[in-house]
CSV table of C-alpha atoms in Angstrom, one decimal:
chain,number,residue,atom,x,y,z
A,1,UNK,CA,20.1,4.3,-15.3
A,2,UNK,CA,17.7,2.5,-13.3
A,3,UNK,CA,13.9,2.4,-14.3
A,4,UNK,CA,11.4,3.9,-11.9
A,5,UNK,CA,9.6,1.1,-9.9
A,6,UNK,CA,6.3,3.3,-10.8
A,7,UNK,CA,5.9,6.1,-12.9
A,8,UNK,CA,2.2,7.5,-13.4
A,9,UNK,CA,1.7,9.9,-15.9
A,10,UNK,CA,-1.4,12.0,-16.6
A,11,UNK,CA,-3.5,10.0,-14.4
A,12,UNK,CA,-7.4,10.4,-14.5
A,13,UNK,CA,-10.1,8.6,-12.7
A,14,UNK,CA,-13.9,9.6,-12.9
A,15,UNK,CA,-16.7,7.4,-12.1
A,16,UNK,CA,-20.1,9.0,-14.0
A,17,UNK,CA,-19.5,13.2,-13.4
A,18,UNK,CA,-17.3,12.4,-10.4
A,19,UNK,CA,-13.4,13.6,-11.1
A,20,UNK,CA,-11.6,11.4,-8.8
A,21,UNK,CA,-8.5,11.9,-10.0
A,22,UNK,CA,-7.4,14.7,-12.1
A,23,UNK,CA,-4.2,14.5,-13.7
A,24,UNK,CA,-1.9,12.3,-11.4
A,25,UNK,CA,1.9,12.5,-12.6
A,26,UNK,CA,4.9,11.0,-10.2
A,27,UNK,CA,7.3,8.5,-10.2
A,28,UNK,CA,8.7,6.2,-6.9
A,29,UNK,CA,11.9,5.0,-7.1
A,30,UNK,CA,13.4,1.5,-6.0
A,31,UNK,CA,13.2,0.9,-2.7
A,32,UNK,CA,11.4,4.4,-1.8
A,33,UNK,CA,8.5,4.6,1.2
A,34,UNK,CA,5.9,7.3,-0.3
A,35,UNK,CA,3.2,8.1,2.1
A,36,UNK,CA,0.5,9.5,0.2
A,37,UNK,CA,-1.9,12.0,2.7
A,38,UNK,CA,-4.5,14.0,2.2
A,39,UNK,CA,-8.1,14.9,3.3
A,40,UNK,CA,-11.0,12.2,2.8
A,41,UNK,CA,-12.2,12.0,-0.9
A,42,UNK,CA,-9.0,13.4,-2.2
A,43,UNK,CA,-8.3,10.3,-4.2
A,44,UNK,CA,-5.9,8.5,-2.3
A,45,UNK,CA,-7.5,5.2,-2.3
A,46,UNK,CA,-8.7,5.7,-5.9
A,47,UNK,CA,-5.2,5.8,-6.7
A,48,UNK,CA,-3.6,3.0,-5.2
A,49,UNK,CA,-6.4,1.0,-6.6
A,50,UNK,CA,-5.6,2.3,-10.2
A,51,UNK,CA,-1.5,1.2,-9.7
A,52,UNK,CA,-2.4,-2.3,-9.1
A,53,UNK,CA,-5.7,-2.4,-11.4
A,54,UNK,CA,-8.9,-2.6,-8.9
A,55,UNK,CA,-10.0,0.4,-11.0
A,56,UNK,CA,-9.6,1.0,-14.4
A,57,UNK,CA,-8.4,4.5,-15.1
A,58,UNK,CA,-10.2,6.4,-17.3
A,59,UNK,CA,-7.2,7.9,-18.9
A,60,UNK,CA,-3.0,8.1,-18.5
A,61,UNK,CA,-0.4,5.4,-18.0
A,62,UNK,CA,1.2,3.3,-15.6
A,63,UNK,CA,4.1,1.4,-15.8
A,64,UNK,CA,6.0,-0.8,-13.7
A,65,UNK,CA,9.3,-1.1,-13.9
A,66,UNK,CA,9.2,0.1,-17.5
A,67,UNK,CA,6.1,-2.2,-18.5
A,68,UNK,CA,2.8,-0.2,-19.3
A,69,UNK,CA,0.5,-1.8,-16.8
A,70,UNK,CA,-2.4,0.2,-18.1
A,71,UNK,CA,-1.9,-0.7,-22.1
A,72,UNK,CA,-4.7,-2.9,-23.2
A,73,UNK,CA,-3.4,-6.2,-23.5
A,74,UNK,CA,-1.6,-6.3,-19.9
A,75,UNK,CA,-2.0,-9.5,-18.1
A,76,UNK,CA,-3.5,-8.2,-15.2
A,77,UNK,CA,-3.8,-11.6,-13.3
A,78,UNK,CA,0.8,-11.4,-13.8
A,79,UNK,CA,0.8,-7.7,-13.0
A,80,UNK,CA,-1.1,-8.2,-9.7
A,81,UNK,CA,1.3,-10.9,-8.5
A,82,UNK,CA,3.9,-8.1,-8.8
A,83,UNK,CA,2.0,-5.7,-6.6
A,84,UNK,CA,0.9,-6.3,-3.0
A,85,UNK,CA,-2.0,-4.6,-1.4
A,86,UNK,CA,-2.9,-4.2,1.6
A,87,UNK,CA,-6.2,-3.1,2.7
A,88,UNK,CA,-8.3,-1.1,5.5
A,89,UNK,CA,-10.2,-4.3,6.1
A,90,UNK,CA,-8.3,-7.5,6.5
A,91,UNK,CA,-10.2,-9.9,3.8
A,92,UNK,CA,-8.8,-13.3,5.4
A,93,UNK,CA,-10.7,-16.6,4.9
A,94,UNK,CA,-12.6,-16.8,8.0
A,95,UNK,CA,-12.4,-20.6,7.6
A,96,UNK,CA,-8.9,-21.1,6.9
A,97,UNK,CA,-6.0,-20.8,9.4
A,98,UNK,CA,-3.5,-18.2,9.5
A,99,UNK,CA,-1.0,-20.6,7.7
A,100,UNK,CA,-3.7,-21.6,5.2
A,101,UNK,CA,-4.7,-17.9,4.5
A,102,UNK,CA,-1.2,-17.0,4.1
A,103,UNK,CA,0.0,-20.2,1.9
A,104,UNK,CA,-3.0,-19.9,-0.4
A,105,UNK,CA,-1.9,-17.3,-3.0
A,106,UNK,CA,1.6,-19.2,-3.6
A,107,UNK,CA,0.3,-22.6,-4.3
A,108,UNK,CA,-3.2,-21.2,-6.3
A,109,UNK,CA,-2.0,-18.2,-8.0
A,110,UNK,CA,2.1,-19.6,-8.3
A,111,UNK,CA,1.6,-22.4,-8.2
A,112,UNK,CA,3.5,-23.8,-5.9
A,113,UNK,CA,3.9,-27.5,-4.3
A,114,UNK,CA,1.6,-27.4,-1.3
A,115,UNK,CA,5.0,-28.2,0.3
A,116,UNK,CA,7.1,-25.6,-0.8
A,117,UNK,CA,3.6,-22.8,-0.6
A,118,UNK,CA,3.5,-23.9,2.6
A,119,UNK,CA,7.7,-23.2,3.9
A,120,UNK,CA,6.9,-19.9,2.5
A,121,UNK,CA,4.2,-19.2,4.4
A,122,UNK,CA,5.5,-20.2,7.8
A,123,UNK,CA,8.5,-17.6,6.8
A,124,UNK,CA,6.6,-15.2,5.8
A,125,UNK,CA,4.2,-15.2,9.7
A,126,UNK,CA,8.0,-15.7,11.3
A,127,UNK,CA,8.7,-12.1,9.4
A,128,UNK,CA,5.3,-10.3,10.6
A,129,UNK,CA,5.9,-11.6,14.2
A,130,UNK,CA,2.9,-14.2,13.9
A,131,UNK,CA,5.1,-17.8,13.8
A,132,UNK,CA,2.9,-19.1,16.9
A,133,UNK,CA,-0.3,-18.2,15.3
A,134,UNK,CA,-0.3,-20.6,12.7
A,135,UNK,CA,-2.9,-22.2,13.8
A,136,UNK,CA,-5.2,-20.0,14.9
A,137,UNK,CA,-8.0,-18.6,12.8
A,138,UNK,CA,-9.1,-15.1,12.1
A,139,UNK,CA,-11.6,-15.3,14.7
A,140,UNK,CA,-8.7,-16.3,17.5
A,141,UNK,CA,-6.9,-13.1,16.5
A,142,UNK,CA,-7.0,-9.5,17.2
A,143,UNK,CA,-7.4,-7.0,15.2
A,144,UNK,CA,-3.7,-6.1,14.9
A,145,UNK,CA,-2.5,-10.1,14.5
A,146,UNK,CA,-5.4,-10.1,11.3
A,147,UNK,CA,-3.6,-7.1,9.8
A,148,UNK,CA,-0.1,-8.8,9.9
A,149,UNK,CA,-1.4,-12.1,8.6
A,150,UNK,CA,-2.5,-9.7,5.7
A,151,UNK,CA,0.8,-8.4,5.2
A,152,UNK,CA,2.2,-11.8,5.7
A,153,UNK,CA,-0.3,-13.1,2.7
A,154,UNK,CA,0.9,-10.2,0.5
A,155,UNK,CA,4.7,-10.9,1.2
A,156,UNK,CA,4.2,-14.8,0.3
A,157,UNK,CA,3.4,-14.0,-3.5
A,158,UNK,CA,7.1,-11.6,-3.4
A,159,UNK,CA,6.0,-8.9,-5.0
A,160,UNK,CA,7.9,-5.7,-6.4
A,161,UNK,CA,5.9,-3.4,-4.9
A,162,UNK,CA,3.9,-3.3,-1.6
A,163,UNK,CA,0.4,-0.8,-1.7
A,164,UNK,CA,-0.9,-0.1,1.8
A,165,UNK,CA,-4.6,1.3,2.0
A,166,UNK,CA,-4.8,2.8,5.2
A,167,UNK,CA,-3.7,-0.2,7.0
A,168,UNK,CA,-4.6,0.3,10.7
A,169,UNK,CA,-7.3,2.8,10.0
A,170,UNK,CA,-9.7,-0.4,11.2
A,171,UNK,CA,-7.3,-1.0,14.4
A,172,UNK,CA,-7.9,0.0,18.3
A,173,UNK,CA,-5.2,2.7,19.1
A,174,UNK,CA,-3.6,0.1,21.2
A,175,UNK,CA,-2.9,-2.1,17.8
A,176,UNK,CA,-1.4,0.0,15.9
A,177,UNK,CA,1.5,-0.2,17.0
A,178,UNK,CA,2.5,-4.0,15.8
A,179,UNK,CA,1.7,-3.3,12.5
A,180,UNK,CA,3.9,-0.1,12.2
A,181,UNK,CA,6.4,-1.9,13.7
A,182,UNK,CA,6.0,-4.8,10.6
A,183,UNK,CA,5.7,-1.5,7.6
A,184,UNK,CA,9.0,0.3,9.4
A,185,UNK,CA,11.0,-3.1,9.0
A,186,UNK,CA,10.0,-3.6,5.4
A,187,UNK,CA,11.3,0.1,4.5
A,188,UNK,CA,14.0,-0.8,6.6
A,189,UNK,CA,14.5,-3.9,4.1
A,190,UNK,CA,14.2,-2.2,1.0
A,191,UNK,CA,11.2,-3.0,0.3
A,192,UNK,CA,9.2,0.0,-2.1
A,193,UNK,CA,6.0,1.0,-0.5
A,194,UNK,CA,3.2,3.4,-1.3
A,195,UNK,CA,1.2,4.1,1.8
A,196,UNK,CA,-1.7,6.0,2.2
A,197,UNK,CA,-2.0,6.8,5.7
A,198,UNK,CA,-3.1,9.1,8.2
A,199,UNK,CA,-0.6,8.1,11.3
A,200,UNK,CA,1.8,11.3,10.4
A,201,UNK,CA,4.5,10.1,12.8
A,202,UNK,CA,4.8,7.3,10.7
A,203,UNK,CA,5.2,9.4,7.6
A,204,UNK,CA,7.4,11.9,9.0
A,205,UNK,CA,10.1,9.1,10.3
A,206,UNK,CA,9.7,6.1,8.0
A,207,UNK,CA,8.9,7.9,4.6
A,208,UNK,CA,11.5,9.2,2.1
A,209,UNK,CA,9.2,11.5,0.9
A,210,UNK,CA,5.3,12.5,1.2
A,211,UNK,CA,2.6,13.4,-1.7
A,212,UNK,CA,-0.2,15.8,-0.3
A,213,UNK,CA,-3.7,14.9,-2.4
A,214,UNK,CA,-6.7,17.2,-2.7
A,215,UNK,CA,-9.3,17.5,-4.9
A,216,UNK,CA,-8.3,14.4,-6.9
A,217,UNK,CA,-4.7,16.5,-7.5
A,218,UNK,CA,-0.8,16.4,-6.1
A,219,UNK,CA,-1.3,19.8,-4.4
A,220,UNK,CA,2.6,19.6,-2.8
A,221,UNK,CA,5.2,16.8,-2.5
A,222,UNK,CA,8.6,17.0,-1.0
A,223,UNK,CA,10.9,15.6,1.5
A,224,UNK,CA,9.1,14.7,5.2
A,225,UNK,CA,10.9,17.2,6.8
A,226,UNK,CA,10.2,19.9,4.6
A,227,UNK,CA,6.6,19.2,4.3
A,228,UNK,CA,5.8,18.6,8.0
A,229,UNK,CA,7.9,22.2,9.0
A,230,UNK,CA,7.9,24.3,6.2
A,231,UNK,CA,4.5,23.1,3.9
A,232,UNK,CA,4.5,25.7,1.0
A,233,UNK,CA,0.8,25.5,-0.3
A,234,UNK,CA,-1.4,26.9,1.9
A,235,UNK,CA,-3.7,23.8,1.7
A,236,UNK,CA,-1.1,21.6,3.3
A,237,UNK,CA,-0.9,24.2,5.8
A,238,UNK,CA,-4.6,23.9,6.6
A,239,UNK,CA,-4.8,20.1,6.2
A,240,UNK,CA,-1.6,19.8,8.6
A,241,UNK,CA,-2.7,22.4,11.0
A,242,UNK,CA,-6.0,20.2,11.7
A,243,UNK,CA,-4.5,17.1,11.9
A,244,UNK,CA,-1.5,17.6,13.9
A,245,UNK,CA,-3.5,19.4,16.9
A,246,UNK,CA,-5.4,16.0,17.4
């Protein structure tokens, strides 16, 4: 039997009195897209950060592929090479090119011949649509372009597992779009992806299956189908009702 790419188990995050997270337990299977929605505050961000480490839980367990992740002595520095994140805000090196920004993590954190980082690189722009960009620094490119290189930077270091924080929540409506396009052809690749999101289309057509947060809690998960037409908890019902009449 295959091993869960992530299970979570018990999963609890406070900072001070604050319960951010209150008893988190799922798993994502190999090559699954999970979005992960909810209203602001409920946790979602708290959680991705806790998968790949930003934040140390305060109690429960991780594992990756089998590995506890959240025992003491994990190398987090080899566990975070596994997991790609990508963030609300871009978080390129405004004075490195898009190549540069993008080849960085495989010949630093790899170690990779500048060469070989670089080949990588240049494959992994071609992938988020960005090959002609190379060049260009963060301040030539839009909005939507910085968000790919992003994605492009995360993809270089091959990771098992791709985290998405809200990823064009820092877009112009009319950018979007390009990103999507870049998430929907790494689900369409196998790649497994936790996304935390609130572009609904998306989740109802590109995700396997949807985890609804509140209050720090899984209130209802399920299939997108089911949860978009038929929510069962009247929470979701609420929280879907407001969303979807925008």
């Amino acid at each position: 039997m295959d091993l869960p790419a992530i299970e979570i188990d018990a999963l609890h995050k406070s900072f001070g009195k604050l319960t951010v997270l209150a008893g988190i337990t799922t798993r994502v299977a190999d090559r699954e897209v999970v979005a992960i929605i909810g209203p602001s505050g409920c946790g979602k961000s708290t959680l991705l950060r806790c998968i790949n480490r930003l934040e140390e839980p305060t109690s429960g367990r991780i594992r990756l592929r089998g590995e506890e992740i959240t025992a003491p002595k994990c190398d987090l520095n080899r566990i975070r090479r596994r997991i790609g994140m990508v963030f609300q805000r871009f978080h390129l090196f405004p004075h490195l090119t898009a190549l540069e920004n993008v080849a960085l993590g495989p010949r630093v954190s790899l170690g990779l011949p500048a060469e070989e980082a670089e080949q990588r690189a240049r494959a992994m722009l071609d992938r988020v649509a960005l090959a002609g960009r190379a060049s260009a620094y963060p301040a030539q490119l839009s909005g939507g372009q910085m968000q790919r290189v992003a994605i492009a930077r995360a993809l270089a270091m091959q990771p098992e597992v791709m985290l998405f924080d809200e990823p064009t929540s820092a877009l112009d409506p009319e950018l979007v779009g390009e990103v999507l396009a870049v998430m929907r052809d790494l689900a369409r690749d196998g790649m497994t992806m936790l996304v935390v999101t609130h572009e609904m289309h998306f989740a109802r057509e590109v995700c396997h299956r949807v985890l609804f947060l509140d209050a720090g809690r899984i209130v209802e998960e399920g299939p997108p189908e089911r949860i978009f037409t038929r929510p069962a908890h009247p929470r979701t019902r609420e929280f879907l009702g407001r969303v979807l009449e925008r």
